[in-house]
């Protein structure tokens, strides 16, 4: 007697959703998975910094000036006796916060503008596209420095400046994705049954531009972390004595021969964090590509 159920050999349709397929493709990329693990370590360290850091990051000790790495200070101490490990851990807060907030600002500005330009077309598209071209004509970091100098040197203004400077990239990605999705059959079908423009945009177009925007956000996080470190290095970002990887590198440049660990450890933190976000972005781009294997 034949039992009811799924015929043998047939794949459960629930396992073939786009999300599951994308997750499977992402997990088949060891470099991206390892990079995601590194990012999680940075995030956990930043969130639990008061518990993870062995010392107060701003506490000085005149008896421990520029001490080499040891059992007491795993990454050594800086020019006024502060523990480098503690400052690197707390510096992750500034860098990750700047990256996340900057990308959120950029996406909040660029994605709606790109959706409007690609969906409306005509003179609206022309005006927004020319504005984006004008902003992209200025190098990203130069624009961020100019905006931060205008707003004032602190971490909040640096995040705003980085977000505004990054917004044109999101606008271009969202516009291109909107134009591609707008020609799809299901969008044309929605138009043919008389659906209002706002419903087509919100219900059918916006959800389908999320994958490229998500990839752009991941890659922009890496650029934002570099930008925050650069602004802090120039004295325009996180202000002393609060720790920041960029300001630590600025202070370390005077002691490269006497105390190289002052530059090595914050430099390695920037390198690992940025590399990890880039690898995750590449993995997401491949995983979210519907033509991917």
PDB file of C-alpha atoms in Angstrom:
ATOM      1  CA  UNK A   1       0.000   0.000   0.000  1.00  0.00           C
ATOM      2  CA  UNK A   2       1.465   3.314  -1.047  1.00  0.00           C
ATOM      3  CA  UNK A   3       1.779   5.893   1.726  1.00  0.00           C
ATOM      4  CA  UNK A   4       0.866   9.502   1.144  1.00  0.00           C
ATOM      5  CA  UNK A   5       3.641  12.005   1.092  1.00  0.00           C
ATOM      6  CA  UNK A   6       6.250  13.546  -1.115  1.00  0.00           C
ATOM      7  CA  UNK A   7       7.332  11.343  -4.030  1.00  0.00           C
ATOM      8  CA  UNK A   8      10.839   9.946  -3.583  1.00  0.00           C
ATOM      9  CA  UNK A   9      13.573  12.011  -5.163  1.00  0.00           C
ATOM     10  CA  UNK A  10      11.589  15.254  -5.236  1.00  0.00           C
ATOM     11  CA  UNK A  11      13.224  18.232  -3.551  1.00  0.00           C
ATOM     12  CA  UNK A  12      11.227  20.056  -0.903  1.00  0.00           C
ATOM     13  CA  UNK A  13      10.176  23.377  -2.529  1.00  0.00           C
ATOM     14  CA  UNK A  14      10.656  25.177   0.771  1.00  0.00           C
ATOM     15  CA  UNK A  15      14.366  24.514   0.456  1.00  0.00           C
ATOM     16  CA  UNK A  16      14.580  26.294  -2.869  1.00  0.00           C
ATOM     17  CA  UNK A  17      13.554  29.786  -1.781  1.00  0.00           C
ATOM     18  CA  UNK A  18      15.834  32.586  -3.013  1.00  0.00           C
ATOM     19  CA  UNK A  19      16.986  33.277   0.530  1.00  0.00           C
ATOM     20  CA  UNK A  20      18.018  29.664   1.116  1.00  0.00           C
ATOM     21  CA  UNK A  21      19.777  29.461  -2.222  1.00  0.00           C
ATOM     22  CA  UNK A  22      21.666  32.702  -1.513  1.00  0.00           C
ATOM     23  CA  UNK A  23      22.662  31.483   1.942  1.00  0.00           C
ATOM     24  CA  UNK A  24      23.902  28.217   0.474  1.00  0.00           C
ATOM     25  CA  UNK A  25      26.004  30.005  -2.141  1.00  0.00           C
ATOM     26  CA  UNK A  26      27.446  32.313   0.533  1.00  0.00           C
ATOM     27  CA  UNK A  27      28.364  29.409   2.832  1.00  0.00           C
ATOM     28  CA  UNK A  28      30.231  27.750  -0.031  1.00  0.00           C
ATOM     29  CA  UNK A  29      32.731  30.644  -0.005  1.00  0.00           C
ATOM     30  CA  UNK A  30      35.157  29.963   2.866  1.00  0.00           C
ATOM     31  CA  UNK A  31      36.878  33.349   2.590  1.00  0.00           C
ATOM     32  CA  UNK A  32      33.594  35.234   2.986  1.00  0.00           C
ATOM     33  CA  UNK A  33      32.487  33.040   5.910  1.00  0.00           C
ATOM     34  CA  UNK A  34      35.848  33.498   7.665  1.00  0.00           C
ATOM     35  CA  UNK A  35      35.668  37.251   7.060  1.00  0.00           C
ATOM     36  CA  UNK A  36      32.178  37.329   8.561  1.00  0.00           C
ATOM     37  CA  UNK A  37      33.595  35.618  11.646  1.00  0.00           C
ATOM     38  CA  UNK A  38      36.307  38.274  11.942  1.00  0.00           C
ATOM     39  CA  UNK A  39      33.687  41.019  11.671  1.00  0.00           C
ATOM     40  CA  UNK A  40      31.649  39.385  14.421  1.00  0.00           C
ATOM     41  CA  UNK A  41      34.731  39.347  16.647  1.00  0.00           C
ATOM     42  CA  UNK A  42      35.224  43.072  16.064  1.00  0.00           C
ATOM     43  CA  UNK A  43      31.552  43.746  16.780  1.00  0.00           C
ATOM     44  CA  UNK A  44      31.554  41.669  19.974  1.00  0.00           C
ATOM     45  CA  UNK A  45      34.751  43.360  21.105  1.00  0.00           C
ATOM     46  CA  UNK A  46      33.293  46.813  20.455  1.00  0.00           C
ATOM     47  CA  UNK A  47      30.005  46.064  22.230  1.00  0.00           C
ATOM     48  CA  UNK A  48      31.710  44.420  25.218  1.00  0.00           C
ATOM     49  CA  UNK A  49      34.693  46.797  25.255  1.00  0.00           C
ATOM     50  CA  UNK A  50      34.396  47.653  28.978  1.00  0.00           C
ATOM     51  CA  UNK A  51      34.528  43.930  29.779  1.00  0.00           C
ATOM     52  CA  UNK A  52      37.124  42.940  27.178  1.00  0.00           C
ATOM     53  CA  UNK A  53      39.625  45.780  27.595  1.00  0.00           C
ATOM     54  CA  UNK A  54      42.056  45.053  30.450  1.00  0.00           C
ATOM     55  CA  UNK A  55      42.632  48.742  31.296  1.00  0.00           C
ATOM     56  CA  UNK A  56      40.955  52.108  31.055  1.00  0.00           C
ATOM     57  CA  UNK A  57      41.786  53.319  27.509  1.00  0.00           C
ATOM     58  CA  UNK A  58      42.464  56.893  28.656  1.00  0.00           C
ATOM     59  CA  UNK A  59      44.308  56.101  31.908  1.00  0.00           C
ATOM     60  CA  UNK A  60      47.949  57.199  31.771  1.00  0.00           C
ATOM     61  CA  UNK A  61      50.948  55.788  33.613  1.00  0.00           C
ATOM     62  CA  UNK A  62      54.221  57.670  33.632  1.00  0.00           C
ATOM     63  CA  UNK A  63      56.023  54.524  34.759  1.00  0.00           C
ATOM     64  CA  UNK A  64      54.910  52.588  31.658  1.00  0.00           C
ATOM     65  CA  UNK A  65      55.743  54.913  28.779  1.00  0.00           C
ATOM     66  CA  UNK A  66      56.295  53.133  25.430  1.00  0.00           C
ATOM     67  CA  UNK A  67      56.671  49.707  26.981  1.00  0.00           C
ATOM     68  CA  UNK A  68      57.010  46.838  24.505  1.00  0.00           C
ATOM     69  CA  UNK A  69      54.337  44.109  24.392  1.00  0.00           C
ATOM     70  CA  UNK A  70      54.483  41.955  27.515  1.00  0.00           C
ATOM     71  CA  UNK A  71      52.346  39.734  29.727  1.00  0.00           C
ATOM     72  CA  UNK A  72      50.969  42.834  31.470  1.00  0.00           C
ATOM     73  CA  UNK A  73      50.325  44.800  28.274  1.00  0.00           C
ATOM     74  CA  UNK A  74      49.795  42.433  25.355  1.00  0.00           C
ATOM     75  CA  UNK A  75      50.138  45.201  22.756  1.00  0.00           C
ATOM     76  CA  UNK A  76      52.441  47.438  24.741  1.00  0.00           C
ATOM     77  CA  UNK A  77      51.794  50.991  25.889  1.00  0.00           C
ATOM     78  CA  UNK A  78      51.818  54.322  24.080  1.00  0.00           C
ATOM     79  CA  UNK A  79      53.741  57.560  24.534  1.00  0.00           C
ATOM     80  CA  UNK A  80      51.947  58.480  27.780  1.00  0.00           C
ATOM     81  CA  UNK A  81      51.594  54.994  29.213  1.00  0.00           C
ATOM     82  CA  UNK A  82      48.112  54.048  27.983  1.00  0.00           C
ATOM     83  CA  UNK A  83      47.427  50.391  27.193  1.00  0.00           C
ATOM     84  CA  UNK A  84      47.388  49.909  23.416  1.00  0.00           C
ATOM     85  CA  UNK A  85      45.146  46.817  23.504  1.00  0.00           C
ATOM     86  CA  UNK A  86      42.478  48.693  25.441  1.00  0.00           C
ATOM     87  CA  UNK A  87      42.653  51.596  23.023  1.00  0.00           C
ATOM     88  CA  UNK A  88      42.404  49.286  20.005  1.00  0.00           C
ATOM     89  CA  UNK A  89      39.332  47.588  21.500  1.00  0.00           C
ATOM     90  CA  UNK A  90      37.616  50.883  22.327  1.00  0.00           C
ATOM     91  CA  UNK A  91      38.759  52.313  18.987  1.00  0.00           C
ATOM     92  CA  UNK A  92      36.703  49.618  17.269  1.00  0.00           C
ATOM     93  CA  UNK A  93      33.619  51.328  18.665  1.00  0.00           C
ATOM     94  CA  UNK A  94      34.391  54.573  16.873  1.00  0.00           C
ATOM     95  CA  UNK A  95      35.304  52.888  13.600  1.00  0.00           C
ATOM     96  CA  UNK A  96      32.342  50.492  13.454  1.00  0.00           C
ATOM     97  CA  UNK A  97      29.897  53.137  14.651  1.00  0.00           C
ATOM     98  CA  UNK A  98      31.181  55.561  12.033  1.00  0.00           C
ATOM     99  CA  UNK A  99      30.895  52.893   9.346  1.00  0.00           C
ATOM    100  CA  UNK A 100      27.355  51.806  10.218  1.00  0.00           C
ATOM    101  CA  UNK A 101      25.932  55.294  10.784  1.00  0.00           C
ATOM    102  CA  UNK A 102      27.614  56.697   7.669  1.00  0.00           C
ATOM    103  CA  UNK A 103      26.231  53.905   5.491  1.00  0.00           C
ATOM    104  CA  UNK A 104      22.743  54.354   6.965  1.00  0.00           C
ATOM    105  CA  UNK A 105      22.888  58.073   6.174  1.00  0.00           C
ATOM    106  CA  UNK A 106      24.148  57.364   2.661  1.00  0.00           C
ATOM    107  CA  UNK A 107      21.449  54.759   2.031  1.00  0.00           C
ATOM    108  CA  UNK A 108      18.722  57.022   3.445  1.00  0.00           C
ATOM    109  CA  UNK A 109      19.740  59.729   0.966  1.00  0.00           C
ATOM    110  CA  UNK A 110      20.873  57.734  -2.047  1.00  0.00           C
ATOM    111  CA  UNK A 111      18.379  54.863  -2.279  1.00  0.00           C
ATOM    112  CA  UNK A 112      15.192  56.986  -2.390  1.00  0.00           C
ATOM    113  CA  UNK A 113      16.881  59.385  -4.819  1.00  0.00           C
ATOM    114  CA  UNK A 114      17.963  56.507  -7.076  1.00  0.00           C
ATOM    115  CA  UNK A 115      14.534  54.890  -6.889  1.00  0.00           C
ATOM    116  CA  UNK A 116      12.902  58.207  -7.810  1.00  0.00           C
ATOM    117  CA  UNK A 117      15.319  58.879 -10.667  1.00  0.00           C
ATOM    118  CA  UNK A 118      14.960  55.418 -12.189  1.00  0.00           C
ATOM    119  CA  UNK A 119      11.217  55.206 -11.665  1.00  0.00           C
ATOM    120  CA  UNK A 120      10.200  58.723 -12.692  1.00  0.00           C
ATOM    121  CA  UNK A 121      12.693  59.271 -15.530  1.00  0.00           C
ATOM    122  CA  UNK A 122      12.511  62.453 -17.588  1.00  0.00           C
ATOM    123  CA  UNK A 123      13.799  65.695 -16.170  1.00  0.00           C
ATOM    124  CA  UNK A 124      13.848  64.324 -12.611  1.00  0.00           C
ATOM    125  CA  UNK A 125      16.273  61.611 -13.650  1.00  0.00           C
ATOM    126  CA  UNK A 126      18.361  64.130 -15.588  1.00  0.00           C
ATOM    127  CA  UNK A 127      18.642  66.577 -12.675  1.00  0.00           C
ATOM    128  CA  UNK A 128      19.459  63.935 -10.059  1.00  0.00           C
ATOM    129  CA  UNK A 129      21.950  62.198 -12.341  1.00  0.00           C
ATOM    130  CA  UNK A 130      23.799  65.434 -13.094  1.00  0.00           C
ATOM    131  CA  UNK A 131      23.919  66.248  -9.379  1.00  0.00           C
ATOM    132  CA  UNK A 132      25.417  62.849  -8.652  1.00  0.00           C
ATOM    133  CA  UNK A 133      27.937  63.267 -11.479  1.00  0.00           C
ATOM    134  CA  UNK A 134      29.007  66.592  -9.999  1.00  0.00           C
ATOM    135  CA  UNK A 135      29.525  65.046  -6.548  1.00  0.00           C
ATOM    136  CA  UNK A 136      31.412  62.061  -7.959  1.00  0.00           C
ATOM    137  CA  UNK A 137      33.695  64.413  -9.871  1.00  0.00           C
ATOM    138  CA  UNK A 138      35.186  65.374  -6.497  1.00  0.00           C
ATOM    139  CA  UNK A 139      37.269  62.597  -4.851  1.00  0.00           C
ATOM    140  CA  UNK A 140      35.358  60.926  -2.043  1.00  0.00           C
ATOM    141  CA  UNK A 141      37.898  61.585   0.718  1.00  0.00           C
ATOM    142  CA  UNK A 142      38.476  65.202  -0.327  1.00  0.00           C
ATOM    143  CA  UNK A 143      34.731  65.847  -0.186  1.00  0.00           C
ATOM    144  CA  UNK A 144      34.486  64.202   3.244  1.00  0.00           C
ATOM    145  CA  UNK A 145      37.397  66.289   4.557  1.00  0.00           C
ATOM    146  CA  UNK A 146      35.847  69.492   3.224  1.00  0.00           C
ATOM    147  CA  UNK A 147      32.442  68.728   4.750  1.00  0.00           C
ATOM    148  CA  UNK A 148      33.949  67.763   8.113  1.00  0.00           C
ATOM    149  CA  UNK A 149      36.063  70.901   8.213  1.00  0.00           C
ATOM    150  CA  UNK A 150      32.945  72.942   7.451  1.00  0.00           C
ATOM    151  CA  UNK A 151      30.779  71.213  10.078  1.00  0.00           C
ATOM    152  CA  UNK A 152      33.461  71.002  12.760  1.00  0.00           C
ATOM    153  CA  UNK A 153      35.949  68.345  13.898  1.00  0.00           C
ATOM    154  CA  UNK A 154      34.169  65.617  15.854  1.00  0.00           C
ATOM    155  CA  UNK A 155      32.984  62.070  15.263  1.00  0.00           C
ATOM    156  CA  UNK A 156      29.333  62.981  14.690  1.00  0.00           C
ATOM    157  CA  UNK A 157      30.158  65.507  11.984  1.00  0.00           C
ATOM    158  CA  UNK A 158      32.626  63.071  10.451  1.00  0.00           C
ATOM    159  CA  UNK A 159      29.884  60.440  10.157  1.00  0.00           C
ATOM    160  CA  UNK A 160      27.546  62.955   8.524  1.00  0.00           C
ATOM    161  CA  UNK A 161      30.252  64.035   6.080  1.00  0.00           C
ATOM    162  CA  UNK A 162      31.140  60.453   5.161  1.00  0.00           C
ATOM    163  CA  UNK A 163      27.468  59.574   4.725  1.00  0.00           C
ATOM    164  CA  UNK A 164      26.767  62.523   2.435  1.00  0.00           C
ATOM    165  CA  UNK A 165      29.926  61.800   0.432  1.00  0.00           C
ATOM    166  CA  UNK A 166      28.934  58.132   0.011  1.00  0.00           C
ATOM    167  CA  UNK A 167      25.299  58.821  -0.959  1.00  0.00           C
ATOM    168  CA  UNK A 168      26.004  59.263  -4.727  1.00  0.00           C
ATOM    169  CA  UNK A 169      27.239  55.668  -4.945  1.00  0.00           C
ATOM    170  CA  UNK A 170      23.984  54.395  -3.480  1.00  0.00           C
ATOM    171  CA  UNK A 171      22.007  56.618  -5.801  1.00  0.00           C
ATOM    172  CA  UNK A 172      23.728  55.167  -8.867  1.00  0.00           C
ATOM    173  CA  UNK A 173      23.293  51.573  -7.696  1.00  0.00           C
ATOM    174  CA  UNK A 174      19.628  52.105  -6.808  1.00  0.00           C
ATOM    175  CA  UNK A 175      18.913  53.886 -10.100  1.00  0.00           C
ATOM    176  CA  UNK A 176      20.534  51.145 -12.190  1.00  0.00           C
ATOM    177  CA  UNK A 177      18.691  48.430 -10.258  1.00  0.00           C
ATOM    178  CA  UNK A 178      15.398  50.311 -10.614  1.00  0.00           C
ATOM    179  CA  UNK A 179      15.798  50.603 -14.372  1.00  0.00           C
ATOM    180  CA  UNK A 180      16.537  46.879 -14.623  1.00  0.00           C
ATOM    181  CA  UNK A 181      13.630  45.841 -12.400  1.00  0.00           C
ATOM    182  CA  UNK A 182      11.265  48.292 -14.113  1.00  0.00           C
ATOM    183  CA  UNK A 183      11.471  46.348 -17.356  1.00  0.00           C
ATOM    184  CA  UNK A 184      10.563  43.029 -15.717  1.00  0.00           C
ATOM    185  CA  UNK A 185       7.342  41.267 -16.705  1.00  0.00           C
ATOM    186  CA  UNK A 186       5.750  41.437 -13.257  1.00  0.00           C
ATOM    187  CA  UNK A 187       6.241  45.213 -13.142  1.00  0.00           C
ATOM    188  CA  UNK A 188       4.740  45.617 -16.607  1.00  0.00           C
ATOM    189  CA  UNK A 189       1.846  43.404 -15.528  1.00  0.00           C
ATOM    190  CA  UNK A 190       1.224  45.639 -12.525  1.00  0.00           C
ATOM    191  CA  UNK A 191       1.117  48.671 -14.836  1.00  0.00           C
ATOM    192  CA  UNK A 192      -1.257  46.894 -17.217  1.00  0.00           C
ATOM    193  CA  UNK A 193      -3.876  46.246 -14.526  1.00  0.00           C
ATOM    194  CA  UNK A 194      -3.878  49.910 -13.556  1.00  0.00           C
ATOM    195  CA  UNK A 195      -1.847  49.797 -10.320  1.00  0.00           C
ATOM    196  CA  UNK A 196      -0.946  53.297  -9.080  1.00  0.00           C
ATOM    197  CA  UNK A 197       2.652  54.436  -9.449  1.00  0.00           C
ATOM    198  CA  UNK A 198       3.330  54.481  -5.709  1.00  0.00           C
ATOM    199  CA  UNK A 199       2.123  50.894  -5.356  1.00  0.00           C
ATOM    200  CA  UNK A 200       4.294  49.688  -8.217  1.00  0.00           C
ATOM    201  CA  UNK A 201       7.314  51.459  -6.743  1.00  0.00           C
ATOM    202  CA  UNK A 202       6.811  50.292  -3.152  1.00  0.00           C
ATOM    203  CA  UNK A 203       5.355  46.829  -3.749  1.00  0.00           C
ATOM    204  CA  UNK A 204       7.174  45.601  -6.843  1.00  0.00           C
ATOM    205  CA  UNK A 205      10.294  47.699  -7.486  1.00  0.00           C
ATOM    206  CA  UNK A 206      11.734  48.642  -4.085  1.00  0.00           C
ATOM    207  CA  UNK A 207      11.953  45.093  -2.620  1.00  0.00           C
ATOM    208  CA  UNK A 208      13.782  43.847  -5.713  1.00  0.00           C
ATOM    209  CA  UNK A 209      16.561  46.437  -5.579  1.00  0.00           C
ATOM    210  CA  UNK A 210      17.573  45.355  -2.070  1.00  0.00           C
ATOM    211  CA  UNK A 211      20.283  42.807  -3.121  1.00  0.00           C
ATOM    212  CA  UNK A 212      22.534  45.265  -5.015  1.00  0.00           C
ATOM    213  CA  UNK A 213      21.963  47.926  -2.364  1.00  0.00           C
ATOM    214  CA  UNK A 214      22.941  45.439   0.358  1.00  0.00           C
ATOM    215  CA  UNK A 215      26.161  44.571  -1.467  1.00  0.00           C
ATOM    216  CA  UNK A 216      26.936  48.266  -1.919  1.00  0.00           C
ATOM    217  CA  UNK A 217      26.308  48.854   1.792  1.00  0.00           C
ATOM    218  CA  UNK A 218      28.768  46.127   2.780  1.00  0.00           C
ATOM    219  CA  UNK A 219      31.490  47.487   0.509  1.00  0.00           C
ATOM    220  CA  UNK A 220      30.749  51.053   1.626  1.00  0.00           C
ATOM    221  CA  UNK A 221      31.272  50.028   5.249  1.00  0.00           C
ATOM    222  CA  UNK A 222      34.904  49.269   4.429  1.00  0.00           C
ATOM    223  CA  UNK A 223      35.327  52.628   2.691  1.00  0.00           C
ATOM    224  CA  UNK A 224      33.658  54.437   5.603  1.00  0.00           C
ATOM    225  CA  UNK A 225      36.019  52.828   8.127  1.00  0.00           C
ATOM    226  CA  UNK A 226      39.013  53.964   6.090  1.00  0.00           C
ATOM    227  CA  UNK A 227      37.504  57.440   5.773  1.00  0.00           C
ATOM    228  CA  UNK A 228      36.905  57.691   9.531  1.00  0.00           C
ATOM    229  CA  UNK A 229      40.466  56.592  10.235  1.00  0.00           C
ATOM    230  CA  UNK A 230      41.760  59.150   7.735  1.00  0.00           C
ATOM    231  CA  UNK A 231      39.702  61.963   9.265  1.00  0.00           C
ATOM    232  CA  UNK A 232      40.801  61.002  12.779  1.00  0.00           C
ATOM    233  CA  UNK A 233      44.410  60.856  11.577  1.00  0.00           C
ATOM    234  CA  UNK A 234      44.013  64.442  10.369  1.00  0.00           C
ATOM    235  CA  UNK A 235      42.356  65.515  13.619  1.00  0.00           C
ATOM    236  CA  UNK A 236      38.885  65.894  12.106  1.00  0.00           C
ATOM    237  CA  UNK A 237      37.234  62.770  13.509  1.00  0.00           C
ATOM    238  CA  UNK A 238      37.240  61.280  17.003  1.00  0.00           C
ATOM    239  CA  UNK A 239      38.879  63.806  19.303  1.00  0.00           C
ATOM    240  CA  UNK A 240      41.502  62.937  21.934  1.00  0.00           C
ATOM    241  CA  UNK A 241      41.675  61.465  24.478  1.00  0.00           C
ATOM    242  CA  UNK A 242      38.918  59.168  23.149  1.00  0.00           C
ATOM    243  CA  UNK A 243      40.595  56.304  21.244  1.00  0.00           C
ATOM    244  CA  UNK A 244      40.376  55.926  17.486  1.00  0.00           C
ATOM    245  CA  UNK A 245      42.486  53.825  15.163  1.00  0.00           C
ATOM    246  CA  UNK A 246      43.248  56.836  12.984  1.00  0.00           C
ATOM    247  CA  UNK A 247      44.309  59.092  15.848  1.00  0.00           C
ATOM    248  CA  UNK A 248      46.452  56.266  17.246  1.00  0.00           C
ATOM    249  CA  UNK A 249      48.290  56.074  13.925  1.00  0.00           C
ATOM    250  CA  UNK A 250      48.751  59.844  13.979  1.00  0.00           C
ATOM    251  CA  UNK A 251      50.379  59.673  17.404  1.00  0.00           C
ATOM    252  CA  UNK A 252      52.459  56.627  16.422  1.00  0.00           C
ATOM    253  CA  UNK A 253      54.154  58.300  13.459  1.00  0.00           C
ATOM    254  CA  UNK A 254      56.573  60.094  15.799  1.00  0.00           C
ATOM    255  CA  UNK A 255      57.777  56.838  17.345  1.00  0.00           C
ATOM    256  CA  UNK A 256      58.003  54.431  14.415  1.00  0.00           C
ATOM    257  CA  UNK A 257      61.615  53.500  15.159  1.00  0.00           C
ATOM    258  CA  UNK A 258      61.456  53.520  18.976  1.00  0.00           C
ATOM    259  CA  UNK A 259      58.018  51.910  19.392  1.00  0.00           C
ATOM    260  CA  UNK A 260      56.767  50.333  16.149  1.00  0.00           C
ATOM    261  CA  UNK A 261      53.958  48.475  17.967  1.00  0.00           C
ATOM    262  CA  UNK A 262      52.123  51.791  18.330  1.00  0.00           C
ATOM    263  CA  UNK A 263      51.462  51.758  14.576  1.00  0.00           C
ATOM    264  CA  UNK A 264      51.392  48.011  13.927  1.00  0.00           C
ATOM    265  CA  UNK A 265      48.369  47.073  16.050  1.00  0.00           C
ATOM    266  CA  UNK A 266      45.902  49.823  15.059  1.00  0.00           C
ATOM    267  CA  UNK A 267      47.105  49.445  11.470  1.00  0.00           C
ATOM    268  CA  UNK A 268      46.428  45.709  11.584  1.00  0.00           C
ATOM    269  CA  UNK A 269      42.979  46.359  13.067  1.00  0.00           C
ATOM    270  CA  UNK A 270      42.104  48.668  10.168  1.00  0.00           C
ATOM    271  CA  UNK A 271      43.518  46.202   7.645  1.00  0.00           C
ATOM    272  CA  UNK A 272      41.632  43.173   9.012  1.00  0.00           C
ATOM    273  CA  UNK A 273      38.346  45.035   9.430  1.00  0.00           C
ATOM    274  CA  UNK A 274      38.396  46.577   5.951  1.00  0.00           C
ATOM    275  CA  UNK A 275      39.549  43.346   4.290  1.00  0.00           C
ATOM    276  CA  UNK A 276      36.799  41.396   6.055  1.00  0.00           C
ATOM    277  CA  UNK A 277      34.052  43.764   4.911  1.00  0.00           C
ATOM    278  CA  UNK A 278      35.350  43.631   1.344  1.00  0.00           C
ATOM    279  CA  UNK A 279      35.420  39.829   1.365  1.00  0.00           C
ATOM    280  CA  UNK A 280      31.891  39.654   2.797  1.00  0.00           C
ATOM    281  CA  UNK A 281      30.740  42.139   0.165  1.00  0.00           C
ATOM    282  CA  UNK A 282      32.229  40.018  -2.601  1.00  0.00           C
ATOM    283  CA  UNK A 283      30.613  36.913  -1.123  1.00  0.00           C
ATOM    284  CA  UNK A 284      27.223  38.617  -0.902  1.00  0.00           C
ATOM    285  CA  UNK A 285      27.508  39.846  -4.477  1.00  0.00           C
ATOM    286  CA  UNK A 286      28.104  36.312  -5.716  1.00  0.00           C
ATOM    287  CA  UNK A 287      25.478  34.781  -3.425  1.00  0.00           C
ATOM    288  CA  UNK A 288      22.738  37.261  -4.360  1.00  0.00           C
ATOM    289  CA  UNK A 289      23.404  36.991  -8.076  1.00  0.00           C
ATOM    290  CA  UNK A 290      20.502  34.932  -9.466  1.00  0.00           C
ATOM    291  CA  UNK A 291      22.809  33.694 -12.210  1.00  0.00           C
ATOM    292  CA  UNK A 292      25.256  32.345  -9.612  1.00  0.00           C
ATOM    293  CA  UNK A 293      25.799  28.650  -9.171  1.00  0.00           C
TER     294      UNK A 293
END
